[in-house]
GROMACS .gro file of C-alpha atoms in nm:
model
  235
    1MET     CA    1   6.541   5.099  -1.003
    2ARG     CA    2   6.661   5.078  -0.651
    3GLN     CA    3   6.714   5.456  -0.640
    4ARG     CA    4   6.358   5.525  -0.767
    5GLY     CA    5   6.203   5.287  -0.512
    6TRP     CA    6   6.407   5.450  -0.233
    7LEU     CA    7   6.279   5.803  -0.354
    8PHE     CA    8   5.923   5.658  -0.375
    9GLY     CA    9   5.948   5.542  -0.021
   10ILE     CA   10   6.061   5.886   0.097
   11TRP     CA   11   5.770   6.042  -0.090
   12ILE     CA   12   5.519   5.805   0.076
   13MET     CA   13   5.662   5.890   0.418
   14THR     CA   14   5.643   6.267   0.363
   15LEU     CA   15   5.281   6.270   0.257
   16PRO     CA   16   5.087   6.524   0.479
   17ALA     CA   17   4.873   6.369   0.743
   18LEU     CA   18   4.494   6.444   0.728
   19ALA     CA   19   4.409   6.729   0.957
   20MET     CA   20   4.202   6.655   1.264
   21HIS     CA   21   3.918   6.891   1.323
   22PRO     CA   22   3.979   7.074   1.653
   23SER     CA   23   3.647   6.973   1.798
   24TRP     CA   24   3.789   6.611   1.840
   25ASP     CA   25   4.058   6.751   2.075
   26VAL     CA   26   3.868   6.894   2.374
   27ASN     CA   27   4.162   6.908   2.615
   28GLY     CA   28   4.386   7.067   2.341
   29ASP     CA   29   4.675   6.829   2.373
   30GLY     CA   30   4.708   6.779   2.000
   31VAL     CA   31   4.582   6.415   2.024
   32ASN     CA   32   4.233   6.304   1.920
   33ASP     CA   33   4.029   6.234   2.230
   34CYS     CA   34   3.942   5.893   2.099
   35GLU     CA   35   4.318   5.792   2.135
   36ASN     CA   36   4.307   5.876   2.505
   37ASN     CA   37   3.991   5.676   2.582
   38GLY     CA   38   4.031   5.399   2.324
   39SER     CA   39   3.707   5.489   2.139
   40CYS     CA   40   3.849   5.551   1.793
   41ASP     CA   41   3.622   5.441   1.503
   42HIS     CA   42   3.794   5.435   1.166
   43THR     CA   43   3.462   5.476   0.994
   44ILE     CA   44   3.441   5.834   1.134
   45ASP     CA   45   3.580   6.122   0.928
   46TYR     CA   46   3.770   6.308   1.197
   47THR     CA   47   3.856   6.587   0.962
   48LYS     CA   48   3.499   6.700   1.005
   49PRO     CA   49   3.343   6.859   1.319
   50ARG     CA   50   3.234   6.646   1.599
   51PRO     CA   51   2.860   6.599   1.585
   52VAL     CA   52   2.676   6.802   1.851
   53SER     CA   53   2.457   6.587   2.070
   54ASP     CA   54   2.121   6.716   2.194
   55PRO     CA   55   2.141   6.885   2.530
   56PRO     CA   56   2.032   6.673   2.825
   57SER     CA   57   1.676   6.689   2.946
   58PRO     CA   58   1.624   6.711   3.328
   59SER     CA   59   1.408   6.458   3.523
   60PHE     CA   60   1.107   6.688   3.495
   61SER     CA   61   0.920   6.824   3.188
   62CYS     CA   62   1.044   7.164   3.073
   63ALA     CA   63   0.724   7.223   2.880
   64GLY     CA   64   0.520   7.330   3.181
   65GLU     CA   65   0.400   7.682   3.220
   66ARG     CA   66   0.445   7.707   3.591
   67LEU     CA   67   0.813   7.627   3.618
   68SER     CA   68   1.000   7.797   3.903
   69SER     CA   69   1.295   8.011   3.822
   70ALA     CA   70   1.521   7.734   3.944
   71GLU     CA   71   1.361   7.489   3.706
   72GLN     CA   72   1.386   7.734   3.421
   73ALA     CA   73   1.756   7.773   3.487
   74ILE     CA   74   1.794   7.397   3.490
   75CYS     CA   75   1.609   7.367   3.159
   76GLU     CA   76   1.825   7.622   3.001
   77THR     CA   77   2.165   7.505   3.141
   78PRO     CA   78   2.302   7.164   3.036
   79ASP     CA   79   2.532   7.134   3.337
   80LEU     CA   80   2.243   7.193   3.573
   81ALA     CA   81   2.028   6.946   3.383
   82ARG     CA   82   2.302   6.677   3.425
   83LEU     CA   83   2.306   6.743   3.801
   84ASP     CA   84   1.935   6.706   3.807
   85LEU     CA   85   1.950   6.372   3.635
   86ALA     CA   86   2.230   6.256   3.865
   87LEU     CA   87   2.026   6.347   4.162
   88HIS     CA   88   1.717   6.180   4.035
   89ASP     CA   89   1.906   5.857   3.963
   90SER     CA   90   2.068   5.859   4.308
   91PHE     CA   91   1.738   5.918   4.480
   92GLN     CA   92   1.559   5.644   4.288
   93THR     CA   93   1.848   5.393   4.353
   94LEU     CA   94   1.823   5.475   4.722
   95LEU     CA   95   1.449   5.410   4.731
   96ARG     CA   96   1.497   5.077   4.546
   97ARG     CA   97   1.728   4.964   4.826
   98LEU     CA   98   1.465   5.014   5.087
   99ASP     CA   99   1.191   4.774   5.213
  100ASP     CA  100   1.073   5.006   5.487
  101ASP     CA  101   0.756   5.194   5.378
  102ALA     CA  102   0.775   5.434   5.678
  103PHE     CA  103   1.135   5.537   5.600
  104THR     CA  104   1.060   5.566   5.229
  105SER     CA  105   0.775   5.803   5.295
  106HIS     CA  106   1.009   6.003   5.527
  107LEU     CA  107   1.271   6.029   5.253
  108ARG     CA  108   1.005   6.138   4.992
  109ALA     CA  109   0.891   6.418   5.225
  110VAL     CA  110   1.257   6.527   5.290
  111GLN     CA  111   1.300   6.535   4.906
  112ARG     CA  112   0.994   6.751   4.857
  113GLY     CA  113   1.128   6.981   5.120
  114TRP     CA  114   1.456   7.009   4.951
  115ILE     CA  115   1.290   7.092   4.618
  116LYS     CA  116   1.103   7.370   4.785
  117GLY     CA  117   1.437   7.503   4.922
  118ARG     CA  118   1.602   7.473   4.576
  119ASP     CA  119   1.314   7.686   4.424
  120GLU     CA  120   1.410   7.963   4.677
  121CYS     CA  121   1.739   8.025   4.490
  122TRP     CA  122   1.577   8.327   4.325
  123LYS     CA  123   1.652   8.495   4.657
  124SER     CA  124   2.019   8.424   4.626
  125PRO     CA  125   2.152   8.537   4.287
  126PRO     CA  126   2.324   8.441   4.077
  127ILE     CA  127   2.061   8.160   4.049
  128ASN     CA  128   2.277   7.918   3.852
  129GLU     CA  129   2.548   7.909   4.125
  130CYS     CA  130   2.274   7.876   4.395
  131VAL     CA  131   2.106   7.583   4.213
  132ALA     CA  132   2.435   7.403   4.151
  133SER     CA  133   2.532   7.440   4.519
  134GLU     CA  134   2.196   7.302   4.629
  135TYR     CA  135   2.249   6.997   4.405
  136ALA     CA  136   2.594   6.931   4.527
  137GLU     CA  137   2.485   6.941   4.895
  138ARG     CA  138   2.180   6.725   4.827
  139LEU     CA  139   2.391   6.466   4.642
  140ASP     CA  140   2.626   6.454   4.944
  141ALA     CA  141   2.339   6.412   5.172
  142LEU     CA  142   2.199   6.111   4.978
  143GLN     CA  143   2.542   5.951   4.999
  144GLN     CA  144   2.529   5.976   5.375
  145THR     CA  145   2.173   5.848   5.389
  146ALA     CA  146   2.292   5.549   5.193
  147VAL     CA  147   2.545   5.477   5.460
  148GLN     CA  148   2.283   5.526   5.732
  149ILE     CA  149   2.068   5.275   5.571
  150GLU     CA  150   2.347   5.014   5.558
  151GLN     CA  151   2.423   5.075   5.926
  152ALA     CA  152   2.065   5.072   6.048
  153ARG     CA  153   1.996   4.847   6.342
  154HIS     CA  154   1.729   4.590   6.270
  155VAL     CA  155   1.529   4.412   6.549
  156THR     CA  156   1.246   4.167   6.535
  157ALA     CA  157   1.041   4.173   6.855
  158VAL     CA  158   0.751   3.983   6.994
  159CYS     CA  159   0.516   4.112   7.270
  160GLU     CA  160   0.373   3.943   7.566
  161GLN     CA  161   0.017   4.080   7.520
  162VAL     CA  162   0.001   3.971   7.151
  163PRO     CA  163   0.214   3.662   7.113
  164ASP     CA  164   0.129   3.605   6.749
  165LEU     CA  165   0.244   3.953   6.655
  166ALA     CA  166   0.604   4.012   6.528
  167LEU     CA  167   0.717   4.364   6.507
  168THR     CA  168   1.007   4.488   6.288
  169LEU     CA  169   1.194   4.778   6.444
  170ARG     CA  170   1.459   4.977   6.259
  171PHE     CA  171   1.676   5.253   6.399
  172TYR     CA  172   1.840   5.498   6.169
  173SER     CA  173   2.127   5.738   6.263
  174SER     CA  174   1.995   6.012   6.036
  175GLN     CA  175   1.966   6.372   6.135
  176PRO     CA  176   1.727   6.383   6.316
  177ALA     CA  177   1.757   6.019   6.429
  178VAL     CA  178   1.440   5.818   6.349
  179ALA     CA  179   1.300   5.466   6.415
  180THR     CA  180   1.035   5.275   6.233
  181VAL     CA  181   0.794   5.006   6.353
  182LEU     CA  182   0.638   4.772   6.106
  183TRP     CA  183   0.359   4.527   6.193
  184ARG     CA  184   0.124   4.327   5.969
  185GLU     CA  185   0.036   4.580   5.685
  186ASN     CA  186   0.114   4.888   5.898
  187ALA     CA  187   0.421   5.116   5.929
  188SER     CA  188   0.495   5.413   6.152
  189LEU     CA  189   0.788   5.652   6.175
  190MET     CA  190   0.907   5.806   6.500
  191TYR     CA  191   1.157   6.077   6.574
  192ARG     CA  192   1.408   6.044   6.864
  193GLU     CA  193   1.331   6.277   7.151
  194SER     CA  194   1.589   6.153   7.399
  195THR     CA  195   1.878   5.917   7.416
  196SER     CA  196   1.884   5.828   7.787
  197PRO     CA  197   1.658   5.647   7.806
  198PRO     CA  198   1.589   5.608   7.433
  199LEU     CA  199   1.248   5.768   7.345
  200TYR     CA  200   1.097   5.795   6.994
  201ARG     CA  201   0.761   5.957   6.915
  202GLY     CA  202   0.558   5.957   6.600
  203ALA     CA  203   0.205   6.073   6.503
  204ASP     CA  204   0.036   5.770   6.668
  205THR     CA  205   0.312   5.561   6.805
  206GLU     CA  206   0.571   5.586   7.084
  207LEU     CA  207   0.865   5.363   7.167
  208ARG     CA  208   1.072   5.352   7.487
  209ALA     CA  209   1.370   5.129   7.545
  210GLN     CA  210   1.461   4.985   7.889
  211GLY     CA  211   1.748   4.751   7.847
  212ASP     CA  212   1.637   4.462   7.624
  213GLU     CA  213   1.271   4.560   7.663
  214PHE     CA  214   1.076   4.786   7.429
  215ILE     CA  215   0.755   4.952   7.539
  216ILE     CA  216   0.547   5.041   7.241
  217SER     CA  217   0.238   5.238   7.236
  218GLY     CA  218  -0.010   5.282   6.940
  219VAL     CA  219   0.031   4.934   6.800
  220GLU     CA  220  -0.255   4.669   6.804
  221ALA     CA  221  -0.375   4.750   7.158
  222ASP     CA  222  -0.510   5.036   7.360
  223THR     CA  223  -0.234   4.984   7.630
  224PRO     CA  224   0.138   4.984   7.572
  225LEU     CA  225   0.289   4.653   7.448
  226HIS     CA  226   0.592   4.509   7.632
  227CYS     CA  227   0.817   4.354   7.369
  228TRP     CA  228   1.160   4.186   7.355
  229PRO     CA  229   1.395   4.103   7.063
  230ILE     CA  230   1.373   3.744   6.958
  231GLU     CA  231   1.745   3.706   7.008
  232ALA     CA  232   1.712   3.806   7.374
  233LEU     CA  233   1.435   3.550   7.433
  234GLU     CA  234   1.644   3.274   7.275
  235LYS     CA  235   1.935   3.328   7.519
   0.00000   0.00000   0.00000
């Protein structure tokens, strides 16, 4: 009896293992991918092919008839579609972090300009490589913008001519450098034209800095306002 039990044990140990379908071993190391990432599910039959998931859809509709050649390439190439989704998510996350309408409008304009540039990839074949490069550069630029937002200088200023008016000034070290002024329900973006002394100009506003004083045109009055940071007045 003992001998038969011992032989039975040997027989159990030498049963052939169920074969794993190669689709579950993407990296080809002979081990099921689920063992590497801890996702094994014993209700799954790993001897059968891995289910093929639907290809990702980009952030825009591929059903349009007026897609650019770059957009067509994105719709037809899953890796490019994933890049598009990653960029869309990064951009929307960046916008959610902002409470500056003027700078938000600026970023949206920059993004529209980038899309136009991406759509010029038909001039630089192979188009897929060009599109992928454009996305990589733009993702890097958005990361830099996120840092610039974190490092932006915020100033609350009051002006002698309009004492009940509080201005919010924000200075961003973007390229090009910009400043925004927010007052009441209004907002304006200005581009830096010089650093010594600091001078920023926008469509309707202008800001000059002289020490702690800000001289601001185009806000509330026909003449320039002379304003100071609240912190400076409290010293």
